[in-house]
Short mmCIF file of C-alpha atoms and ligand atoms in Angstrom, two decimals:
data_model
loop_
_atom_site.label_atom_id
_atom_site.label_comp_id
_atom_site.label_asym_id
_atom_site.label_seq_id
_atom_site.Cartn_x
_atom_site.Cartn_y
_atom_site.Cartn_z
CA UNK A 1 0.00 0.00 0.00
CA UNK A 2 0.88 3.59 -0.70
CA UNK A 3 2.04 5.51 2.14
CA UNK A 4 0.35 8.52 3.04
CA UNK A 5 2.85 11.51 2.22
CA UNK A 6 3.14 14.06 4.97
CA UNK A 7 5.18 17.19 4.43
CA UNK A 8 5.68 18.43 7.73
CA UNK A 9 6.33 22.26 7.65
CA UNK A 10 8.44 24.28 9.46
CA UNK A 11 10.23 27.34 9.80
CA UNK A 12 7.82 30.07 8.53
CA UNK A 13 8.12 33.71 8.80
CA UNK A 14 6.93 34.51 12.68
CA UNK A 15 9.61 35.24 15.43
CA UNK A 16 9.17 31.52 16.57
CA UNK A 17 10.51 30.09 13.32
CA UNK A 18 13.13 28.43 15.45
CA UNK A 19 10.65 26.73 17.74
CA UNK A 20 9.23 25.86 14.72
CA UNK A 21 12.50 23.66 13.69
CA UNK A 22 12.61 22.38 17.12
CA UNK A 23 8.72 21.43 16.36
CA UNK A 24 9.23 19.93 13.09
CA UNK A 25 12.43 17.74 13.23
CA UNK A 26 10.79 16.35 16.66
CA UNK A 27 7.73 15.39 14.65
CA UNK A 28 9.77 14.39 11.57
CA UNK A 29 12.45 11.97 14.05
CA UNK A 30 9.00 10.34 15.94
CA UNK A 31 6.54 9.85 13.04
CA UNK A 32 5.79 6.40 12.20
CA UNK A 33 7.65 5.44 9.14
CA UNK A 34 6.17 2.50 8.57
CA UNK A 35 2.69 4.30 7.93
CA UNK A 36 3.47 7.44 6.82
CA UNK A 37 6.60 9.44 4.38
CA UNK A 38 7.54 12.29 6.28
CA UNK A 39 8.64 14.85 3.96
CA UNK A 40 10.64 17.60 5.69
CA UNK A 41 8.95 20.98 4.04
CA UNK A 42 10.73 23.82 5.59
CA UNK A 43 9.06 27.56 5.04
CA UNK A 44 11.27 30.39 4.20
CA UNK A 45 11.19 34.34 4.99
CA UNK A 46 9.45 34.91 1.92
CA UNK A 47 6.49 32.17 2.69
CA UNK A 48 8.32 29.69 -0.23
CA UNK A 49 8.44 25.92 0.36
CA UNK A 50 11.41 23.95 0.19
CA UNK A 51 11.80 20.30 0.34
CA UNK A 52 14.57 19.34 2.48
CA UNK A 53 16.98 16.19 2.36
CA UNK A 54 16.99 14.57 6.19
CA UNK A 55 20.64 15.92 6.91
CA UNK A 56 19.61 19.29 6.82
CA UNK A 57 16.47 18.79 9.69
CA UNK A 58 19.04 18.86 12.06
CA UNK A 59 20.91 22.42 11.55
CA UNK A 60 21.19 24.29 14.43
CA UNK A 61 19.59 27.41 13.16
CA UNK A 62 16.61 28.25 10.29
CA UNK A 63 20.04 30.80 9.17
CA UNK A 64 22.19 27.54 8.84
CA UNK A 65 18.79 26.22 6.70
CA UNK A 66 18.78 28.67 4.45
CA UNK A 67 22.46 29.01 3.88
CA UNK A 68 22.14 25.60 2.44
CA UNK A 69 18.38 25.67 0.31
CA UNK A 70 19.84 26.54 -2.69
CA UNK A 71 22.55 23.67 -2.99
CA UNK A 72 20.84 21.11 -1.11
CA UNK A 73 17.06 21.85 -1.14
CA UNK A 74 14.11 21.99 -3.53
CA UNK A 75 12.20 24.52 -3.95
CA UNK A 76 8.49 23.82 -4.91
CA UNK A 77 6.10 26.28 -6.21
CA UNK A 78 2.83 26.43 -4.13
CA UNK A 79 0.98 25.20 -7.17
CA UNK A 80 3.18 22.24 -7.17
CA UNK A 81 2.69 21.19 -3.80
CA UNK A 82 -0.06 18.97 -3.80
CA UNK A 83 1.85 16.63 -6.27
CA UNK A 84 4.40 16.41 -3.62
CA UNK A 85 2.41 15.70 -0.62
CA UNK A 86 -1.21 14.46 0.57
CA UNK A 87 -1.05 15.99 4.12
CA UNK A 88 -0.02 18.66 6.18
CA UNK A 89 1.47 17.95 9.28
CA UNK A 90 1.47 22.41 10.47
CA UNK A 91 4.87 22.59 12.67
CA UNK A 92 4.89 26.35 12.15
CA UNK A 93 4.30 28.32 15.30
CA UNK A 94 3.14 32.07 15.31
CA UNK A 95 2.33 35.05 12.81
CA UNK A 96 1.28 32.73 8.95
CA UNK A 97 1.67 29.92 10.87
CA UNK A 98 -1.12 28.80 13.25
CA UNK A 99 -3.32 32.22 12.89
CA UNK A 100 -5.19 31.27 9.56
CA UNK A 101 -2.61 32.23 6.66
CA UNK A 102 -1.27 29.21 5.98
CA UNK A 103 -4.39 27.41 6.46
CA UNK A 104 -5.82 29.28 3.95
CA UNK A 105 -3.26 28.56 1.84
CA UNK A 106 -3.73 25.16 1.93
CA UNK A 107 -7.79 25.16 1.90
CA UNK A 108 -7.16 26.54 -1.75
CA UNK A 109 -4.45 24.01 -2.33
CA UNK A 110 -7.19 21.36 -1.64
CA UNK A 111 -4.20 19.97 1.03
CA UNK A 112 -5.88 18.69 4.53
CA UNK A 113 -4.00 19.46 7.47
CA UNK A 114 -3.50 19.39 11.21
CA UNK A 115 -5.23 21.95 13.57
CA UNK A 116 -7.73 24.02 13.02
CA UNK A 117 -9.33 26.34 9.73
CA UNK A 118 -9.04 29.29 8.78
CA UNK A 119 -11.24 31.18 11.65
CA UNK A 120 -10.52 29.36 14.68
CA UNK A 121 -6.77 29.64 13.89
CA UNK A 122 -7.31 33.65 13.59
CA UNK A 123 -8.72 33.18 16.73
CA UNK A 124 -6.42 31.30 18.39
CA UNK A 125 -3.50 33.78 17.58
CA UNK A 126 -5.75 37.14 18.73
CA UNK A 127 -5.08 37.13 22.11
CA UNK A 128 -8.67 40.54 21.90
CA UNK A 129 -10.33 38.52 19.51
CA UNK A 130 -10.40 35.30 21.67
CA UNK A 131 -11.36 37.25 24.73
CA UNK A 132 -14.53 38.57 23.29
CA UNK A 133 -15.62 35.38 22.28
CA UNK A 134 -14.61 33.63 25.16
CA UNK A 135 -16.45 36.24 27.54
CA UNK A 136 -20.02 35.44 25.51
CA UNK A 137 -19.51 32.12 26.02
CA UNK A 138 -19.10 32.54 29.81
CA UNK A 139 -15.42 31.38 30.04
CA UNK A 140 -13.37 33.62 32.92
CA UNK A 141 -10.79 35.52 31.32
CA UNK A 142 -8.31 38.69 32.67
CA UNK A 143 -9.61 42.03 32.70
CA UNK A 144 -8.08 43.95 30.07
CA UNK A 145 -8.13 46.73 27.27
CA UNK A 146 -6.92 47.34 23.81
CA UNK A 147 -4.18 49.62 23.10
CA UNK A 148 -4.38 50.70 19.23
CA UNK A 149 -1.03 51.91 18.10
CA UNK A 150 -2.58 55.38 16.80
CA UNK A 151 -4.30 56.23 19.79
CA UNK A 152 -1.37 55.65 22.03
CA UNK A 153 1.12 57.75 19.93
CA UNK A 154 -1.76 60.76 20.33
CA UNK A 155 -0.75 60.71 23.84
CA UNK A 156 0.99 57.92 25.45
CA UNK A 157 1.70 59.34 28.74
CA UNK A 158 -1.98 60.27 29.34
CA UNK A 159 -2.98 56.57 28.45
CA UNK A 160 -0.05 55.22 30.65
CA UNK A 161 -1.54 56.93 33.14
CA UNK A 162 -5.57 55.86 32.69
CA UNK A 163 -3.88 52.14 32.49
CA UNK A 164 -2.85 52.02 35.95
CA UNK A 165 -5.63 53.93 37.12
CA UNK A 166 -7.72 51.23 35.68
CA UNK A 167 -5.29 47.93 36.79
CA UNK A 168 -2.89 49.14 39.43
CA UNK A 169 0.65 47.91 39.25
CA UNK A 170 1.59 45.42 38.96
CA UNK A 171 -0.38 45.24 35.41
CA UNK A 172 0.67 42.88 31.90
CA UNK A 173 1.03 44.16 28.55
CA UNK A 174 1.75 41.57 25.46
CA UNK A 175 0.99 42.30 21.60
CA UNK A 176 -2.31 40.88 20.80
CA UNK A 177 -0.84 38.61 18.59
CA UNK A 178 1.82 36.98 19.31
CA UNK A 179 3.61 33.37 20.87
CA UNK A 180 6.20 31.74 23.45
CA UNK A 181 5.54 34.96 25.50
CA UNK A 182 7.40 37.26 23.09
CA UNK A 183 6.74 40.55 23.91
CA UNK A 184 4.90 40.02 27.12
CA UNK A 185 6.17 41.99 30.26
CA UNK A 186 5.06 42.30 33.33
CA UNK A 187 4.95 45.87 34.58
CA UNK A 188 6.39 46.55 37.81
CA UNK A 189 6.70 50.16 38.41
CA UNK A 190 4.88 52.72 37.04
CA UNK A 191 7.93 54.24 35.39
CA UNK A 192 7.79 51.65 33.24
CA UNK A 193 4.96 50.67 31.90
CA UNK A 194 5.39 53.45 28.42
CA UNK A 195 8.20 51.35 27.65
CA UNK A 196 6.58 48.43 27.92
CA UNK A 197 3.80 48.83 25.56
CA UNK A 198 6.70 50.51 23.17
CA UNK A 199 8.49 46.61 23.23
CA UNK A 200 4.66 45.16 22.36
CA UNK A 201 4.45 47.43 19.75
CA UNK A 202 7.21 46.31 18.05
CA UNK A 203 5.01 42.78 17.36
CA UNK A 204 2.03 44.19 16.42
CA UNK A 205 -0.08 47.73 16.13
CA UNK A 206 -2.10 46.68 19.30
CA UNK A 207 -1.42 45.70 22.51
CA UNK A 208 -2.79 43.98 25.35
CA UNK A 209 -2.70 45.49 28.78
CA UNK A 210 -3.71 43.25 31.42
CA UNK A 211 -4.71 42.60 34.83
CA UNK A 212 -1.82 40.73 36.83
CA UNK A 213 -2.99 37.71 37.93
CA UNK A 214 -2.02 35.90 40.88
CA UNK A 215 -1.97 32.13 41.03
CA UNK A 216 -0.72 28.89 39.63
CA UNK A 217 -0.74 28.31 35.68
CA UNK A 218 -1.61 25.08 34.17
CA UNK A 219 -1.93 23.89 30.21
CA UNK A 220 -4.34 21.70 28.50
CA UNK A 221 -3.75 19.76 25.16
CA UNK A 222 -7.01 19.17 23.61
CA UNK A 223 -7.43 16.17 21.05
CA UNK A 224 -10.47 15.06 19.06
CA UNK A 225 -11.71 11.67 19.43
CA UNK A 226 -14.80 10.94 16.83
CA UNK A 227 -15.66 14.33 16.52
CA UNK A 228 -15.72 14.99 20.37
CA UNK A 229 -12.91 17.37 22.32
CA UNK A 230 -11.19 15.74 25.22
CA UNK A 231 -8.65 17.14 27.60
CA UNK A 232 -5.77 14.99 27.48
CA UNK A 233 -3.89 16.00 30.43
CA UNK A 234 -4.00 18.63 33.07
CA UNK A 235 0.14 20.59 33.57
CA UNK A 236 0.85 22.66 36.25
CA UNK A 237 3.79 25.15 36.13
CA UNK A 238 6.18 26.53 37.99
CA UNK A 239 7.97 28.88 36.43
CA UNK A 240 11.58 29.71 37.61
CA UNK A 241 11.56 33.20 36.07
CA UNK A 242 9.02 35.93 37.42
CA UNK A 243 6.54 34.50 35.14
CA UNK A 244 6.61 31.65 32.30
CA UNK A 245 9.29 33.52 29.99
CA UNK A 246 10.56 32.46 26.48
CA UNK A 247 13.74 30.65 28.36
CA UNK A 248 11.48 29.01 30.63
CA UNK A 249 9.31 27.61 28.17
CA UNK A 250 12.60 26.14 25.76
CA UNK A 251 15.91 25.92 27.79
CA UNK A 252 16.73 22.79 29.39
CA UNK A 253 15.90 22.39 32.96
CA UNK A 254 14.15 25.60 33.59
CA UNK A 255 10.96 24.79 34.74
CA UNK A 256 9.17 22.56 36.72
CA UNK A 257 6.31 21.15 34.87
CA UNK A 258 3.46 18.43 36.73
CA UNK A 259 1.35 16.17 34.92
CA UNK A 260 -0.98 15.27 37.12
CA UNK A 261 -1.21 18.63 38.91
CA UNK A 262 0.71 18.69 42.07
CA UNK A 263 -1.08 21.15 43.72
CA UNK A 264 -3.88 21.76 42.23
CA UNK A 265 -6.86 19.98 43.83
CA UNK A 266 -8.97 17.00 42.17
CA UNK A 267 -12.16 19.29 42.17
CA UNK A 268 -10.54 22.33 40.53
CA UNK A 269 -8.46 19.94 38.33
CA UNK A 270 -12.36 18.98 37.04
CA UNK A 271 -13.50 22.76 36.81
CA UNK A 272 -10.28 23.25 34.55
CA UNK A 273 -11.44 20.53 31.91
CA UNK A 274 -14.95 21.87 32.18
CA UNK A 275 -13.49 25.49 31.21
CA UNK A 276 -11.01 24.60 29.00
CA UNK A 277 -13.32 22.31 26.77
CA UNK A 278 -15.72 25.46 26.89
CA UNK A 279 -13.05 27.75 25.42
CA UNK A 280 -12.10 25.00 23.00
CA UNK A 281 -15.53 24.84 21.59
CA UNK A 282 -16.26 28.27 22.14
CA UNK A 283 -13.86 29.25 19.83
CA UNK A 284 -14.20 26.39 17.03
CA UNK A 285 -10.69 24.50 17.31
CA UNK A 286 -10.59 21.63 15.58
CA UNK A 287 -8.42 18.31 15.65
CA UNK A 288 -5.94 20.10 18.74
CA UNK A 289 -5.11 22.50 20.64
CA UNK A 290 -3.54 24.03 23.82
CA UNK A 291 -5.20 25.94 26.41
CA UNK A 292 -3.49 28.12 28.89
CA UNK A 293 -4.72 29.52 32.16
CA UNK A 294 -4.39 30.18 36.02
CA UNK A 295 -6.20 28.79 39.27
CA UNK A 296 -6.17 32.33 40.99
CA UNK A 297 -5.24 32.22 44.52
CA UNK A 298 -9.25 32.66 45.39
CA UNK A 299 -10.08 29.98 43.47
CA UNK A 300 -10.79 31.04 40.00
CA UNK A 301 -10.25 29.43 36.89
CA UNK A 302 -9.51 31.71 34.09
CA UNK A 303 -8.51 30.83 30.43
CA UNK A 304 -5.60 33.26 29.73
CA UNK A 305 -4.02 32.02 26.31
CA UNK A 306 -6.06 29.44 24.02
CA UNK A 307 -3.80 28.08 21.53
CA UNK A 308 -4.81 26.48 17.99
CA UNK A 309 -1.36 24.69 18.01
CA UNK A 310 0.79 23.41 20.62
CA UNK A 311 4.99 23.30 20.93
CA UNK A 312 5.73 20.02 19.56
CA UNK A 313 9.30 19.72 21.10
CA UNK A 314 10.29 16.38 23.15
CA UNK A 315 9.31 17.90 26.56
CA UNK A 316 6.54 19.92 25.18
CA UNK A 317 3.09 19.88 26.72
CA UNK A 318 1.61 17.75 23.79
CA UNK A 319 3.99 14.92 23.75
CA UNK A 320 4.69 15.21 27.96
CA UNK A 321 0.45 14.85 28.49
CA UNK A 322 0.59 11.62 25.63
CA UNK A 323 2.87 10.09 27.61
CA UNK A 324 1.08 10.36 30.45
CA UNK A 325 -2.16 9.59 28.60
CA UNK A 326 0.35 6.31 27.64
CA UNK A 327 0.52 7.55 24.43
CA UNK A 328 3.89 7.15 22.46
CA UNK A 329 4.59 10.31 20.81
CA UNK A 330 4.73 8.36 17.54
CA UNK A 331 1.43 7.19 18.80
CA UNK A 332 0.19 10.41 19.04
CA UNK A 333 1.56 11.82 15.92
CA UNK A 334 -0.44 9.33 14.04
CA UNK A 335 -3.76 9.62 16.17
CA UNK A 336 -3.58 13.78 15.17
CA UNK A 337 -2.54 12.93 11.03
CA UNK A 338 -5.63 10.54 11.03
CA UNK A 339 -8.24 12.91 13.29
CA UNK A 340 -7.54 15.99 10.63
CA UNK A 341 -8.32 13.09 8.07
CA UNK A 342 -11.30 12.51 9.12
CA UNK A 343 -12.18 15.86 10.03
CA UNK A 344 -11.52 17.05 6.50
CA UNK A 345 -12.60 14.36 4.84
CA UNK A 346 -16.25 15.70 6.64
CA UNK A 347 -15.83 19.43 5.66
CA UNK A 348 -18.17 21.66 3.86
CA UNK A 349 -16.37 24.52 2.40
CA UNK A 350 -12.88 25.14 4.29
CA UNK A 351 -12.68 24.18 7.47
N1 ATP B 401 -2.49 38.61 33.09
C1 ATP B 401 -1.38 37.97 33.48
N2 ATP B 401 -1.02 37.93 34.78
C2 ATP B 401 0.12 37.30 35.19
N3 ATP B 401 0.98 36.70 34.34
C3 ATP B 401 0.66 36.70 33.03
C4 ATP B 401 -0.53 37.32 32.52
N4 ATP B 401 -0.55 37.17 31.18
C5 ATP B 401 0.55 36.48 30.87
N5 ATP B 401 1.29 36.20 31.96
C6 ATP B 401 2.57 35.45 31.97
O1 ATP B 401 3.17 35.56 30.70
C7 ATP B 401 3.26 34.27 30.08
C8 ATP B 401 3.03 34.41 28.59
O2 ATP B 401 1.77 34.99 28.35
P1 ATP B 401 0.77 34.40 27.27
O3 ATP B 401 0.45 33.00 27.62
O4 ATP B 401 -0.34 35.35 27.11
O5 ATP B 401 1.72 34.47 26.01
P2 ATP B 401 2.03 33.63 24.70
O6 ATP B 401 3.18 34.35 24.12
O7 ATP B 401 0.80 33.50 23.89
O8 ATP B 401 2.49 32.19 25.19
P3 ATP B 401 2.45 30.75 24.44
O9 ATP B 401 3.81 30.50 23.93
O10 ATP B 401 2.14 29.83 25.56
O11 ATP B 401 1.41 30.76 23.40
C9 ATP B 401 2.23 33.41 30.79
O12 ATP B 401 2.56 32.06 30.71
C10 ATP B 401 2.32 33.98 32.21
O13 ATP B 401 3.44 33.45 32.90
MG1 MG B 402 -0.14 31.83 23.06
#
């Protein structure tokens, strides 16, 4: 039999293009070869496709990638790429990656692939967006307000200054789109904060600011099983940093991570899978995703960061919850491949 060929992309254009490597070759190294042809598809800075040869998965850098597309790659035109692959497994993380672009892309390209459409990927990456929708639909989320790049350059220190009038200090800001906490700070001191939504602004023309929450953070992986969401795993984490930075999330040894919670009790584990499955639905994920929030100290679960893709590293969330689900993560790789099958094989119009 013909094996099912999956061109598992990664790279991309977003600021996480190397956790997008780290992503792909993972998923590349652990998908079942006997069942599936993993074709390594990485994306460039200009949104091209390249087919890569299995030697160059493992460069250090997406720099050190594209140093060598030319010589050792090939390229392949978008309107070529459904000769070269059936599936698409999405390793991309961030901006054209897991907000809707290159979902799109592949709706018209007739390709099925992993995660969610078109929509619920948008979603997923609009950290306003999501909130709205996730407030209608009676999920908890922060208190927070939109800061449009035009009105803040009319007067920024007035703003600053209606910001912690409204939130206090210590108060959040993070772009409103955006990934692996890029961007995010946590304002300490008033004196601050106008620089703070200046280093958001670089990532997007609005930005978030945010009450501070107090409490302990956990993450969900969501998987479909016949059509119906279930939370695979509850995480609890403990940051070592002030909160759950970028080095947290991807350096070795950083943070403590506890699947089943360790602190968390049974009954608010529950309320957590009630929530998250809300917010999952709520906002129309399909196949996967990840869902972010924090137990406050009073209690309170709040949904914080719905994501339509998760990290897909070794120690990642997704493969760290399938192994505790007794999943192998080739086990799982295949379980998500043939869920977006059979999701898309059931579609009416794009996804
Ligand atoms: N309102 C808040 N109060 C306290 N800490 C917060 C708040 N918002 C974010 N944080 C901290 O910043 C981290 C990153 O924020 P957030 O999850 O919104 O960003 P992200 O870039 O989308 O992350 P991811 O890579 O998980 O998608 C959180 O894990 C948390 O530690
Ligand atoms: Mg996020």
């Amino acid at each position: 039999m013909e094996k099912l060929r999956v061109g598992i992309i990664m790279g991309g254009l977003s600021s996480e293009k190397e956790v997008s490597l780290n992503s792909g070759r993972n998923v590349y190294d652990n998908m079942d070869k006997d069942r599936y042809e993993p074709i390594p598809l990485f994306m460039d800075e200009r949104g091209r496709f390249w087919i890569l040869p299995w030697q160059l998965v493992s460069q250090n850098t997406t720099v050190d990638i594209v140093e060598n597309l030319e010589k050792k790659a090939r390229h392949i035109p978008y309107d070529d790429l459904s000769r070269e692959i059936d599936f698409a497994f999405i390793a991309l993380h961030g901006k054209y990656g897991d907000d809707g672009c290159i979902q799109g892309l592949l709706e018209l390209l007739r390709i099925p692939y992993t995660g969610s459409g078109v929509l619920a990927s948008a979603l997923g990456m609009d950290k306003h967006m999501q909130q709205q929708i996730l407030s209608a639909a009676g999920v908890a989320t922060p208190r927070s307000v939109l800061i449009v790049e035009e009105e803040w350059r009319k007067d920024s220190a007035a703003a600053a200054k209606g910001l912690i009038k409204n939130f206090g200090i210590p108060l959040v800001t993070k772009p409103s789109r955006e990934g692996s906490s890029i961007g995010v700070t946590i304002v300490r001191d008033s004196s601050m904060l106008e620089e703070a939504v200046e280093s958001a602004l670089v990532w997007d023309r609005s930005v978030l600011a945010e009450e501070f929450l107090e409490g302990t953070e956990f993450s969900c992986i969501v998987l479909e099983e016949d059509g119906l969401p279930r939370v695979l795993g509850v995480t609890e984490i403990h940051p070592q940093s002030a909160f759950y930075t970028y080095d947290d999330k991807y350096m070795p040894g950083r943070c403590s991570k506890f699947t089943p919670p360790k602190t968390i009790p049974p009954a608010v584990v529950e309320r957590i899978r009630r929530e998250v499955l809300k917010a999952y639905s709520a906002l129309g994920f399909r196949s996967y995703g990840r869902i972010d929030g924090f137990v406050l100290n009073d209690g309170r679960v709040l949904v914080t960061d719905p994501n339509s893709s998760s990290g897909m590293a070794p120690s990642s969330f997704f493969f760290e919850q399938a192994a505790e689900a007794e999943m192998l993560p080739s086990m799982i790789i295949s379980e998500l491949i043939e869920i977006s099958r059979t999701i898309h094989g059931r579609k009416k119009g794009p996804l």
